[in-house]
Tab-separated table of C-alpha atoms in Angstrom:
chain	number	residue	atom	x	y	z
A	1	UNK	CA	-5.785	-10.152	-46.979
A	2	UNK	CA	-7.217	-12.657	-44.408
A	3	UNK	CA	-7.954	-15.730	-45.528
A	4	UNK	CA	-11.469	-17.190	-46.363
A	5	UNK	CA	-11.886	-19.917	-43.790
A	6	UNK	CA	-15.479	-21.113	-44.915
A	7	UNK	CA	-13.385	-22.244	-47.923
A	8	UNK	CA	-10.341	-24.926	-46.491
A	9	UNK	CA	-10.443	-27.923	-45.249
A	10	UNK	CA	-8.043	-26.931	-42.191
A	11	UNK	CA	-7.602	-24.853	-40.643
A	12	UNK	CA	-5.078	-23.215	-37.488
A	13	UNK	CA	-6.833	-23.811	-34.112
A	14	UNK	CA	-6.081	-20.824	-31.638
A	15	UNK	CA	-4.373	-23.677	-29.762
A	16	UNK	CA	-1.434	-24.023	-32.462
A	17	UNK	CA	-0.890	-19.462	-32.439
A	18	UNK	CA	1.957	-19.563	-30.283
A	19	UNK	CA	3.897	-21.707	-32.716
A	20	UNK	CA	3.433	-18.615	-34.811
A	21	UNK	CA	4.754	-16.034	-32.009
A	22	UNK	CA	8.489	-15.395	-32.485
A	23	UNK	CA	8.871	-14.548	-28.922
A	24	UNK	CA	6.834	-17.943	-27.560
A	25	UNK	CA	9.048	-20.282	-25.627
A	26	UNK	CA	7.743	-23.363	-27.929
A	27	UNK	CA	9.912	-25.408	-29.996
A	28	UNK	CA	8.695	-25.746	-33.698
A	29	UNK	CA	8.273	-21.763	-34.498
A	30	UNK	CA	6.521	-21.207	-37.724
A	31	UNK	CA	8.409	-18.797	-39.800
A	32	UNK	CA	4.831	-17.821	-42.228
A	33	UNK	CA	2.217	-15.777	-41.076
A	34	UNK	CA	-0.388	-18.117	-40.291
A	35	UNK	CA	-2.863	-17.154	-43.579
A	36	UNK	CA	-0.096	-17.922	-45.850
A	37	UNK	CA	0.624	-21.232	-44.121
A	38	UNK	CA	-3.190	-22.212	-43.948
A	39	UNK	CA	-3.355	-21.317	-47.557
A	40	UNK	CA	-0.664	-23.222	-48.412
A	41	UNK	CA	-0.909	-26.723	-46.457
A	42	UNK	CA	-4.876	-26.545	-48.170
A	43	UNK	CA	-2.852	-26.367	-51.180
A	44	UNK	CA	-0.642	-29.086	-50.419
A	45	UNK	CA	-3.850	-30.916	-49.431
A	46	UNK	CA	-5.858	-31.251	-52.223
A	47	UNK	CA	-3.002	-31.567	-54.634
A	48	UNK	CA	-2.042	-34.977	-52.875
A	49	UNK	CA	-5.596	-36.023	-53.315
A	50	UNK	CA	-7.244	-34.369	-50.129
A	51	UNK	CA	-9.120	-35.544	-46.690
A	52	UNK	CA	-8.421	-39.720	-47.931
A	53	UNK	CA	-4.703	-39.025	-47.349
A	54	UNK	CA	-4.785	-38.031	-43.688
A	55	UNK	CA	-3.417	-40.557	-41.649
A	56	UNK	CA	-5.454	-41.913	-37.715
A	57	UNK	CA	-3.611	-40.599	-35.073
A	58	UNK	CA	-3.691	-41.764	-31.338
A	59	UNK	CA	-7.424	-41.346	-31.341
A	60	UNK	CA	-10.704	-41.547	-33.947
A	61	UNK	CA	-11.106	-37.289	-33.631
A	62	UNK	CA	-7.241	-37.162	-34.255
A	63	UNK	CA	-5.409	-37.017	-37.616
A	64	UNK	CA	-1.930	-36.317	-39.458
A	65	UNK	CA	-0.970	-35.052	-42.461
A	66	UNK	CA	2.406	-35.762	-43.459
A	67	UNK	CA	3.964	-32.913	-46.611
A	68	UNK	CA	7.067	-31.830	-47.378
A	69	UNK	CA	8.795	-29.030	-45.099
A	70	UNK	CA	7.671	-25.824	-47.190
A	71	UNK	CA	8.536	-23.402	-44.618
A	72	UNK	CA	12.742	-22.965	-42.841
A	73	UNK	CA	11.509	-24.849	-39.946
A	74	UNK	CA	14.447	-27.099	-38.663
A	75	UNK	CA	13.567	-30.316	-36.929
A	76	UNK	CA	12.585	-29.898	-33.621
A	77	UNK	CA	13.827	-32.506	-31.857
A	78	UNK	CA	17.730	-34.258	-31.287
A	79	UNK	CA	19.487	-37.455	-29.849
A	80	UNK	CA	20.692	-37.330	-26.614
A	81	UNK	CA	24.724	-37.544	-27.010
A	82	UNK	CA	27.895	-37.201	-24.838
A	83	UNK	CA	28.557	-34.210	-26.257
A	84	UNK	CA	25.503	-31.788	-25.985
A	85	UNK	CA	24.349	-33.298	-22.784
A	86	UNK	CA	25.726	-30.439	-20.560
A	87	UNK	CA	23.204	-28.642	-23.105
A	88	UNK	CA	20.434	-29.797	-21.648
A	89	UNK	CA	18.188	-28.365	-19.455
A	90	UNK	CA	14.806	-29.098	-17.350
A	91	UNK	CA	12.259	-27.041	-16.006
A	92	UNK	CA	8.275	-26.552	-15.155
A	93	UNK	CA	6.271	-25.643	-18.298
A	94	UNK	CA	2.629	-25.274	-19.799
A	95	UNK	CA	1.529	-24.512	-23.269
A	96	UNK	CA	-1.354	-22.324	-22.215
A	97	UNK	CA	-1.892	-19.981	-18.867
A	98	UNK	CA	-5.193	-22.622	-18.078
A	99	UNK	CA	-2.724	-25.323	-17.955
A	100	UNK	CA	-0.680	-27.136	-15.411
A	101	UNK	CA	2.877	-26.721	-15.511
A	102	UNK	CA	4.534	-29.842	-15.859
A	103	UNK	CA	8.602	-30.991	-15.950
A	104	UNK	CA	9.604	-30.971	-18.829
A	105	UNK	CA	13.217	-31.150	-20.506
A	106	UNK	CA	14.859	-29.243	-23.313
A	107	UNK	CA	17.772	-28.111	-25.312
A	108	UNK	CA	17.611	-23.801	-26.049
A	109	UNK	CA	17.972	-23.231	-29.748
A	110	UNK	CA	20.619	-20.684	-29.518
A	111	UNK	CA	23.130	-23.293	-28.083
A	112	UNK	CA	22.391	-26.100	-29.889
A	113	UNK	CA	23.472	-23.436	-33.141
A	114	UNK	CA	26.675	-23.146	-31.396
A	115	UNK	CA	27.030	-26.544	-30.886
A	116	UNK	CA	26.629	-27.819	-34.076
A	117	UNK	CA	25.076	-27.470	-37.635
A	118	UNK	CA	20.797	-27.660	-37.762
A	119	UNK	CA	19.141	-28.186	-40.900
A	120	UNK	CA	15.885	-27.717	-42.522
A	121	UNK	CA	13.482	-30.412	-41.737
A	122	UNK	CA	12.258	-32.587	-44.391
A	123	UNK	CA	8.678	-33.259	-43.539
A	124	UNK	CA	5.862	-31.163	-41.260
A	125	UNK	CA	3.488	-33.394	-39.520
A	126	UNK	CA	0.396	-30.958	-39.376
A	127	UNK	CA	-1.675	-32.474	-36.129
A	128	UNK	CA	-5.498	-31.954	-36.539
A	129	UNK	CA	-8.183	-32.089	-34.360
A	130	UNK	CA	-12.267	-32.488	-35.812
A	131	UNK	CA	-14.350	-29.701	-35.298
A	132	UNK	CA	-16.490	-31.598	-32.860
A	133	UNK	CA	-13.624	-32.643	-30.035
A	134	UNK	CA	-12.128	-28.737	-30.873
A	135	UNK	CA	-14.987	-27.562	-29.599
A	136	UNK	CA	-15.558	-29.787	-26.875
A	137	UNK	CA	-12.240	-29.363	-25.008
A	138	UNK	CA	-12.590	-25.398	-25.904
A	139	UNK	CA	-16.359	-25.373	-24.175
A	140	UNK	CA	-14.356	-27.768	-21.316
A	141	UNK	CA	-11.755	-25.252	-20.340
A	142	UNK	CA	-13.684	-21.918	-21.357
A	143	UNK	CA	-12.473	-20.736	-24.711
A	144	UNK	CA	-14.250	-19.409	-27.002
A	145	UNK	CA	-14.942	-21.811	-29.983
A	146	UNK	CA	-13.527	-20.545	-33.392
A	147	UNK	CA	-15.991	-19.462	-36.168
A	148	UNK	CA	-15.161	-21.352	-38.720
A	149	UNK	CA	-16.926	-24.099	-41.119
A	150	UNK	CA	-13.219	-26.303	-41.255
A	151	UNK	CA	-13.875	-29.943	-40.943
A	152	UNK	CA	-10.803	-29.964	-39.023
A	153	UNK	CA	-8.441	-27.956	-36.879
A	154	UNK	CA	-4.418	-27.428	-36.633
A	155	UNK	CA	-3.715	-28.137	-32.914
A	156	UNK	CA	-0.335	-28.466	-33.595
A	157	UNK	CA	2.681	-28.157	-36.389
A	158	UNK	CA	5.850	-30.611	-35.687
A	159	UNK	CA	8.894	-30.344	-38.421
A	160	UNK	CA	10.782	-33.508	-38.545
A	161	UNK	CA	12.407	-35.551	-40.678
A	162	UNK	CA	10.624	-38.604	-41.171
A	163	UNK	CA	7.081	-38.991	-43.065
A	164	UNK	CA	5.162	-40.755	-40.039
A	165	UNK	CA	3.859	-40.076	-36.606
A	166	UNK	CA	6.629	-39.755	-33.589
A	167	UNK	CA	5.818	-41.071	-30.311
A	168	UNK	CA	3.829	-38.670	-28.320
A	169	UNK	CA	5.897	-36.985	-25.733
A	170	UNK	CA	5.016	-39.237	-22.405
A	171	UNK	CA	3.969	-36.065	-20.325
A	172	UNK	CA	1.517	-35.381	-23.309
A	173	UNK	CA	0.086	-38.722	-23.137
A	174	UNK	CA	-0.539	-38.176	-19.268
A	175	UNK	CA	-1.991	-34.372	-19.122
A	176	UNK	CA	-4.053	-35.944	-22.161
A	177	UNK	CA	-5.487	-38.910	-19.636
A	178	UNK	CA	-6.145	-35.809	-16.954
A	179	UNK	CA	-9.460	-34.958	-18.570
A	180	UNK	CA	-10.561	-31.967	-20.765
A	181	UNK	CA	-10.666	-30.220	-17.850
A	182	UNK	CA	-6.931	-29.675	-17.186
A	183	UNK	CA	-6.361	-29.216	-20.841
A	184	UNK	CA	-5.939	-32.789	-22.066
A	185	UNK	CA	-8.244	-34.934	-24.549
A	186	UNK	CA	-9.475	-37.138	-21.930
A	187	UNK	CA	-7.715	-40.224	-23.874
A	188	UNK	CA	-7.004	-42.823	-21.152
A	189	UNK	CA	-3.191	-43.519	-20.644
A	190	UNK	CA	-2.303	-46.926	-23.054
A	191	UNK	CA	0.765	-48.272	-21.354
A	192	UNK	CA	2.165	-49.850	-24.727
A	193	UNK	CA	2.216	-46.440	-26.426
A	194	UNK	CA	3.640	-44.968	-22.971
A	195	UNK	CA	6.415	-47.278	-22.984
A	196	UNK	CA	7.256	-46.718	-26.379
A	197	UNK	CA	7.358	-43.129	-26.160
A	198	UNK	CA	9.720	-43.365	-23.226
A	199	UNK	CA	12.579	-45.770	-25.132
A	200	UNK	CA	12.357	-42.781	-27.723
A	201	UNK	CA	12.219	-39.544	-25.471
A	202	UNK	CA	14.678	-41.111	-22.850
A	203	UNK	CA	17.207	-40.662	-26.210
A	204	UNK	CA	16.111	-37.536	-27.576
A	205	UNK	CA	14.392	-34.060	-26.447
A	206	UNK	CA	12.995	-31.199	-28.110
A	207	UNK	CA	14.728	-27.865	-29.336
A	208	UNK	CA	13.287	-24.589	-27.840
């Protein structure tokens, strides 16, 4: 049965579906259909005392919300070391077909199991989006803005091991300071977050 959306408090944005596609080249596959996940992270929600525990995020429309890994998601990211580094691999990417494809760099999933032992992740760090910059960027690159009375939006679903905020991936940050037009938030590039998000992703790179 399809879940109510009139009644949560989040809610997945059409953005944050291919996370839920099996067969999606994204790293951090949810293995839920997406109902039973937005029925359960509303759950987790409001039993950890609801919209006052969201954390800011890089911008005032942008929020996290940090619970406990209640899905087999395993972390999606891993340190650079001598020995997967012949793993890795680089390549041209976008997250949607309206997007730009940018470089991007990698390690496939299906090696990395070879390679060594991957765990469940402990925490999921739910990225949201409010209503009113969802349907801004959506009206900016012409989708069609989701029915739904949600305060705010899933844009994106990261499992990890650590209760906080990662740096944003660098090429994020940029295709974010594009514009709305080429699929970013229009956030202008902050060189002190940039730099910081280099030292980390210069050490460590996403599972696909």
């Amino acid at each position: 049965m399809a879940t109510n959306t009139s009644s949560l408090l989040l809610v997945v944005d059409p953005f944050c579906l291919r996370q839920f596609n099996l067969d999606s080249t994204t790293s951090n596959k949810v293995d839920m259909p997406k109902e039973e996940f937005e029925k359960r992270v509303n759950e987790e929600l409001q039993q950890s005392g609801g919209l006052k525990v969201l954390k800011d995020g890089y911008a005032p429309f942008c929020k996290h919300f940090f619970v406990e890994n209640f899905t087999c998601m395993q972390s999606a990211y891993v340190e650079i070391t001598a020995s997967n580094l012949h793993l890795l691999r680089t390549g041209y990417n976008s997250r949607t077909e309206k997007e730009l494809k940018v470089l991007e760099r990698w390690f496939p999933r299906d090696l990395m199991v070879k390679n060594q032992d991957q765990q469940k992740a402990k925490y999921l760090d739910c990225i949201l989006y409010s209503r009113e910059q969802i349907k801004i960027e959506n009206e900016k690159m012409g989708e069609r803005v989701q029915e739904t009375d949600a305060p705010w939006g899933i844009v994106s679903i990261k499992a990890q091991d650590v209760d906080y905020e990662l740096p944003m991936n660098p090429i994020t940050q940029m295709r974010n300071a594009l514009g709305k037009s080429y699929g970013g938030s229009g956030v202008p590039l902050d060189p002190q977050s940039y730099n910081q998000s280099v030292e980390f992703w210069s050490k460590h790179a996403v599972i696909i």
